[in-house]
Short mmCIF file of C-alpha atoms in Angstrom, two decimals:
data_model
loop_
_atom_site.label_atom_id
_atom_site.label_comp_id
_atom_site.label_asym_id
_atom_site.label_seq_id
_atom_site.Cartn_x
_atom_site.Cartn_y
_atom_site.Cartn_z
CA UNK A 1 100.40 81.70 92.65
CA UNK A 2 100.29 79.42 95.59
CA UNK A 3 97.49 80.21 98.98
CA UNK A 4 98.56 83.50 100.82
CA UNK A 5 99.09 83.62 104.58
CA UNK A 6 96.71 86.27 106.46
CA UNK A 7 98.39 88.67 108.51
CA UNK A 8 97.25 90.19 111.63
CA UNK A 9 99.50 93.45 112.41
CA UNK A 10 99.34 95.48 116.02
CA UNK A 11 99.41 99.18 114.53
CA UNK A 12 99.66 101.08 117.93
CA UNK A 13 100.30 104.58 118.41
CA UNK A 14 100.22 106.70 115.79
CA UNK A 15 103.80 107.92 116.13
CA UNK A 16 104.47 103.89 115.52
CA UNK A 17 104.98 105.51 111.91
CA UNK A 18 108.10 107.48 113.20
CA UNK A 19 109.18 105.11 115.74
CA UNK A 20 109.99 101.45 114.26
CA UNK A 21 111.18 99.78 117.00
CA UNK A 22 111.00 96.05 116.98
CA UNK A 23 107.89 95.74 115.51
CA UNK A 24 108.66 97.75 112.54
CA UNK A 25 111.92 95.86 112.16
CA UNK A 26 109.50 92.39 112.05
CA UNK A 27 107.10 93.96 109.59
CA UNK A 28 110.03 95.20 107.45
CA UNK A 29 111.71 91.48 107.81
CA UNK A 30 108.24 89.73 106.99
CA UNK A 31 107.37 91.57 103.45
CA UNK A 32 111.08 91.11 102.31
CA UNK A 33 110.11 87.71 102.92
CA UNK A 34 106.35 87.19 101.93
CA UNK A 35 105.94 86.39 98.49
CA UNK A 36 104.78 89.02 96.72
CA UNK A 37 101.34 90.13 96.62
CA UNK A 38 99.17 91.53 93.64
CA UNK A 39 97.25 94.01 95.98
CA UNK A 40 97.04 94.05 99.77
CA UNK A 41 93.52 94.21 101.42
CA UNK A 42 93.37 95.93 105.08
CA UNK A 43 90.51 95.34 108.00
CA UNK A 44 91.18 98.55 110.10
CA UNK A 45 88.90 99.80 113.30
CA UNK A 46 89.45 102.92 111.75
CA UNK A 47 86.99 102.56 109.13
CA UNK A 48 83.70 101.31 110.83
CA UNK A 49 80.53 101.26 108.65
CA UNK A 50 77.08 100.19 109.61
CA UNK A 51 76.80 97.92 106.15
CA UNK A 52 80.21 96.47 105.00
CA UNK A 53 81.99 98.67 101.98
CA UNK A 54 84.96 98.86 100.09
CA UNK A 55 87.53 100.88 98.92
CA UNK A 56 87.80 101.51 95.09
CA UNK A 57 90.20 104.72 94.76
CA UNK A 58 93.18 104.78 91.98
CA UNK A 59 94.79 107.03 94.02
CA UNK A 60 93.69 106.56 97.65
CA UNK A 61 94.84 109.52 99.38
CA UNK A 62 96.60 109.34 103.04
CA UNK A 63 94.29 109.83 105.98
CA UNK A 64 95.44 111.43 109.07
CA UNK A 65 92.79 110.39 111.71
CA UNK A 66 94.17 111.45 114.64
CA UNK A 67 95.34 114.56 116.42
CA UNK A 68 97.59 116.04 119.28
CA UNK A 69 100.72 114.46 117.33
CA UNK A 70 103.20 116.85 116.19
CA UNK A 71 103.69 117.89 112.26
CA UNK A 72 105.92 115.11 111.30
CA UNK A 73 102.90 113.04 111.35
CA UNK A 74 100.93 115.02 109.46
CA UNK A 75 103.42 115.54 106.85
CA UNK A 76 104.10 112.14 106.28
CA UNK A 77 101.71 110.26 103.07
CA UNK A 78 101.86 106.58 101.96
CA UNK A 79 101.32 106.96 98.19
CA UNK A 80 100.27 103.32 96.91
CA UNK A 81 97.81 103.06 94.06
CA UNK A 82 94.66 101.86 94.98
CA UNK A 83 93.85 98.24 93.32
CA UNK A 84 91.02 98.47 92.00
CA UNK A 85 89.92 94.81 90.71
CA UNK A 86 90.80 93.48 93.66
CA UNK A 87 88.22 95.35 95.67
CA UNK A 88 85.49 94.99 92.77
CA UNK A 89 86.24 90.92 93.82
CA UNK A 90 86.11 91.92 97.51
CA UNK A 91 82.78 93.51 97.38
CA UNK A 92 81.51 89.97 95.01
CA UNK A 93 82.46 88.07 97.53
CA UNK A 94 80.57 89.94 100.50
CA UNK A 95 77.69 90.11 98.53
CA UNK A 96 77.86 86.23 97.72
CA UNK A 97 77.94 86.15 101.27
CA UNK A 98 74.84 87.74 101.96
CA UNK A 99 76.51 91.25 102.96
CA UNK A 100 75.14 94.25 101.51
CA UNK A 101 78.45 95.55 101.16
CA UNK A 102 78.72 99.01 98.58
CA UNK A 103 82.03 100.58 96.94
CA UNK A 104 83.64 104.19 98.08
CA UNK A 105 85.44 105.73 95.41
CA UNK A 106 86.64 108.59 97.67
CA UNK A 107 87.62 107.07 100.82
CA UNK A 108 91.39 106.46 101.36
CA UNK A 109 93.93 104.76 103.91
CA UNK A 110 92.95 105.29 107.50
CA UNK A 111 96.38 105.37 109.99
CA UNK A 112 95.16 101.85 110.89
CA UNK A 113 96.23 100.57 107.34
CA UNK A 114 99.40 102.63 106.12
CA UNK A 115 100.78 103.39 108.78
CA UNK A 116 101.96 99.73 109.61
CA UNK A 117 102.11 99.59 105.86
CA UNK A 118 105.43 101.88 105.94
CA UNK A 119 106.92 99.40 107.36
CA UNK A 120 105.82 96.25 105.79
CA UNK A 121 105.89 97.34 102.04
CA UNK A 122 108.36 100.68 103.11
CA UNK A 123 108.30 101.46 98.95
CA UNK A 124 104.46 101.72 98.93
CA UNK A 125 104.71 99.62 95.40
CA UNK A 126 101.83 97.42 96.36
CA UNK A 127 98.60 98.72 95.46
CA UNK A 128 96.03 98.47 98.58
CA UNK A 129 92.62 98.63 99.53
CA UNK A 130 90.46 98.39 102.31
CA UNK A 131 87.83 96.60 103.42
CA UNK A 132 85.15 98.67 106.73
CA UNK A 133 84.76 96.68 109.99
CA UNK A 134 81.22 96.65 110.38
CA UNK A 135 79.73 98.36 113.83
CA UNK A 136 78.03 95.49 115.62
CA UNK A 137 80.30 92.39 115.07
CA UNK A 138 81.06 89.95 117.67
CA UNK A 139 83.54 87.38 117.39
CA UNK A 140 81.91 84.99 115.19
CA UNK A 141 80.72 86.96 113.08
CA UNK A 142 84.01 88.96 112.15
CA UNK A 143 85.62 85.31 112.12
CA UNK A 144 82.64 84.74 109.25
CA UNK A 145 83.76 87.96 107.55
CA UNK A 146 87.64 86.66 106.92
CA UNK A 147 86.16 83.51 105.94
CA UNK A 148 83.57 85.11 102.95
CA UNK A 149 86.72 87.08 102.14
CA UNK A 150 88.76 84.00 102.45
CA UNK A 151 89.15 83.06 98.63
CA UNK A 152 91.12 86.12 98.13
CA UNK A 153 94.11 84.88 99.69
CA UNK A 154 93.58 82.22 96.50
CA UNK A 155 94.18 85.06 93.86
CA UNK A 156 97.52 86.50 94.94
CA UNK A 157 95.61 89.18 97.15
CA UNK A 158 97.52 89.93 101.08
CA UNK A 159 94.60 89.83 103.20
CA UNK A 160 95.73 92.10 106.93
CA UNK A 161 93.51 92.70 110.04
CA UNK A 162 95.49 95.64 111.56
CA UNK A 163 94.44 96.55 115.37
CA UNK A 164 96.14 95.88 118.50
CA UNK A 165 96.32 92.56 120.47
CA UNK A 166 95.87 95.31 123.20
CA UNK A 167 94.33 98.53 123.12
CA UNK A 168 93.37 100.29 126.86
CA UNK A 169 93.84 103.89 126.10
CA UNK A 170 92.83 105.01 128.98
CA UNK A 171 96.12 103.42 130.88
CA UNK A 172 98.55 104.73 127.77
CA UNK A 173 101.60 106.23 129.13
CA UNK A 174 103.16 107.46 125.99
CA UNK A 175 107.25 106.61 125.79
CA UNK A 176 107.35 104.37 129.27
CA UNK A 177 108.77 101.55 128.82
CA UNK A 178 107.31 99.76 132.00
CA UNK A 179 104.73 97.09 130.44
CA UNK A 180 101.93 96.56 132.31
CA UNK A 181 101.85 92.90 133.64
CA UNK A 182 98.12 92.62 132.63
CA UNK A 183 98.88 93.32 129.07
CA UNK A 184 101.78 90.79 129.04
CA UNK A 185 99.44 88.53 130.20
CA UNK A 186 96.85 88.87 127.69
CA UNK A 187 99.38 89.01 125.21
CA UNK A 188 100.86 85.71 126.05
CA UNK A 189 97.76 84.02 126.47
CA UNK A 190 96.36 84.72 122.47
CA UNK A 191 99.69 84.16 121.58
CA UNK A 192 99.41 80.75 122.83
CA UNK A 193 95.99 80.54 121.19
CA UNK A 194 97.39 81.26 117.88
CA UNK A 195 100.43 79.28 118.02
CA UNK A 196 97.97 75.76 118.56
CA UNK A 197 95.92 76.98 115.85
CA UNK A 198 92.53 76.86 118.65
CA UNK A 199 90.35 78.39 116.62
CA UNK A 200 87.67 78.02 119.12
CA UNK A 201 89.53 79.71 121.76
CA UNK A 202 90.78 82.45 119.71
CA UNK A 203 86.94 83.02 118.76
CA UNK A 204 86.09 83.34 123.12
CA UNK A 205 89.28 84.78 124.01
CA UNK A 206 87.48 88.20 124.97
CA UNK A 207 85.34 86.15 126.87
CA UNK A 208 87.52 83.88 128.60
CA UNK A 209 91.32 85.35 128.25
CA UNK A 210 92.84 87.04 131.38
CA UNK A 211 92.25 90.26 131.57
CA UNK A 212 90.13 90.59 128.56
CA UNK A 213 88.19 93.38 129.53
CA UNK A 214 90.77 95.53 130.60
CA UNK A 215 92.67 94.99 127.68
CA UNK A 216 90.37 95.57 125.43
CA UNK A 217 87.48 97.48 127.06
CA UNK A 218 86.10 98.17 123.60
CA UNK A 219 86.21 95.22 121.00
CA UNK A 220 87.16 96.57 117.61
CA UNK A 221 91.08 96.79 118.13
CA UNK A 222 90.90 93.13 118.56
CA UNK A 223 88.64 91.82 115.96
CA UNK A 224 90.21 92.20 112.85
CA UNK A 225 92.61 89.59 114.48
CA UNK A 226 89.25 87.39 114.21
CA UNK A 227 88.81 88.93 110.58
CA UNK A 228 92.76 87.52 109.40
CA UNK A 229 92.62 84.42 111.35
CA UNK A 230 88.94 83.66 109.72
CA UNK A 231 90.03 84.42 106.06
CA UNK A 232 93.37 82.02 106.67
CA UNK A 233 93.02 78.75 104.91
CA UNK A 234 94.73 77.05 107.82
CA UNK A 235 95.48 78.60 111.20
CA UNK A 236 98.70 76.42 111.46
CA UNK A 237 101.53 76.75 111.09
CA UNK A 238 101.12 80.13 112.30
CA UNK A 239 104.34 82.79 112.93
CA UNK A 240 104.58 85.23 115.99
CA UNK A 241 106.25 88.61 115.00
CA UNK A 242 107.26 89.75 117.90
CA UNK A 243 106.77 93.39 119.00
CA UNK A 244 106.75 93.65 122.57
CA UNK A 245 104.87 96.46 124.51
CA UNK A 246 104.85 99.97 124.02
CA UNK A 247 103.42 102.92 126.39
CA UNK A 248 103.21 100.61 129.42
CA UNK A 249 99.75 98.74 127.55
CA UNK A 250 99.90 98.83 123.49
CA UNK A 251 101.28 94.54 122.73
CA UNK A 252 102.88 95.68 119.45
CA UNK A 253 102.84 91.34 118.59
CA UNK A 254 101.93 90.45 115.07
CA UNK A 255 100.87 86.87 113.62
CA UNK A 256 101.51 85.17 110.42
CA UNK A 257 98.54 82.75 109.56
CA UNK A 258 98.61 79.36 107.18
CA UNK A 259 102.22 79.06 106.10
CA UNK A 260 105.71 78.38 107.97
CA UNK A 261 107.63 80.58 105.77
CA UNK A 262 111.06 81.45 106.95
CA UNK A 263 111.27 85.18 107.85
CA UNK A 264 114.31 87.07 107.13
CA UNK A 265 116.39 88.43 110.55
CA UNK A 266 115.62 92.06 111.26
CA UNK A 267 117.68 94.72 110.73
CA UNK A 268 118.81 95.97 114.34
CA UNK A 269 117.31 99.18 115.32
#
């Protein structure tokens, strides 16, 4: 099976589950597309460890981490089998790395991993895992982390950093559709970054992109963009999915890392 892309996926809002939009409509185009994968491997802010660990459920059960939603949330479950090998590679290759990193046979998918994976693989027929964002990274060393988990994308395995290429909570205005011209800013700015493959640049953008601090006033919604783009065995050519912004802040843009594969149009909405 040839080299995987690496996928970074803006998972935004919760209710992103119920409410497609354009992004959803990308994600759904892009893994009718993708080749397909033996097992997909998700970097989520919503599993932070102190030491890295791993996944290793048959039967990973759907996590609803979050609250104030209404029931349809709740009631919705994303019911992939777990893939099991795959992660007992994953945790080889942190601890060839020098990680300490353990297994969790109980844990299961956090919101930050199936809930963009409804949309991507709607069928849930891929078996997943996940891989914890360790508390304390800064941008080199999450960009070290996608490259020790790197030779994954080598053995037919998806490898997805889900967060949010902006994430200010504290300016969310849930269903208005005014963007926020810092956020489009940002947005367009590592979106330029990851179209000429500056790895460098990517690695300081929350140093030295507009806005960076506003957008991202904590850091863990955008590293596992640093996590996908450090596991990618080339950075070009690399695909925007566009997603625009939701809730006046939340860039709902995706990228496609290492491979110019031609993406089938989306469905309308």
């Amino acid at each position: 099976m040839p080299t995987l892309p690496t996928l970074f996926v803006s998972h935004g809002a919760p209710t992103f589950a119920l409410e497609p939009g354009r992004a959803g409509a990308g994600l759904a185009a892009l893994g009718r597309s993708l080749p397909r994968p033996r097992a997909v491997l998700v970097v989520s802010p919503h599993w932070m460890t102190r030491q890295p660990q791993v996944t290793l459920s048959l039967r990973p059960e759907t996590i609803h981490d979050f609250g104030g939603f209404g029931r349809a949330l709740h009631e919705l479950h994303y019911p992939a089998e777990g893939a099991h090998l795959a992660a007992l590679r994953a945790l080889e290759l942190l601890q060839q790395a020098g990680r300490p990193a353990t297994g969790d046979a109980d844990r299961g998918l956090d919101h930050g991993a199936w809930v963009p994976l409804l949309h991507l693989y709607p069928e849930a027929d891929v078996p997943v895992f996940q891989v914890s964002l360790p508390m304390g990274l800064d941008a080199e060393g999450a960009w070290q982390y996608g490259r020790a988990l790197a030779p994954l994308a080598d053995e037919g395995v998806l490898i997805v950093g889900s967060g949010s290429v902006t994430h200010n909570l504290y300016e969310v205005r849930f269903g208005d559709p005014q963007a926020e011209v810092y956020a489009g800013e940002f947005a367009a700015w590592v979106r330029a970054a990851v179209l000429a493959g500056d790895a460098d640049r990517l690695r300081r953008t929350l140093e030295i992109a507009p806005h960076a601090h506003r957008a991202h006033p904590t850091t863990e919604h955008f590293l596992p963009l640093l996590v996908a783009a450090g596991a990618a065995s080339q950075l070009e050519p690399a695909t925007v999915i566009e997603g625009g912004v939701l809730h006046g802040v939340l860039s709902m843009d995706s990228f496609m890392f290492g491979t110019d594969l031609a993406i089938e149009a989306p469905a309308r909405m």
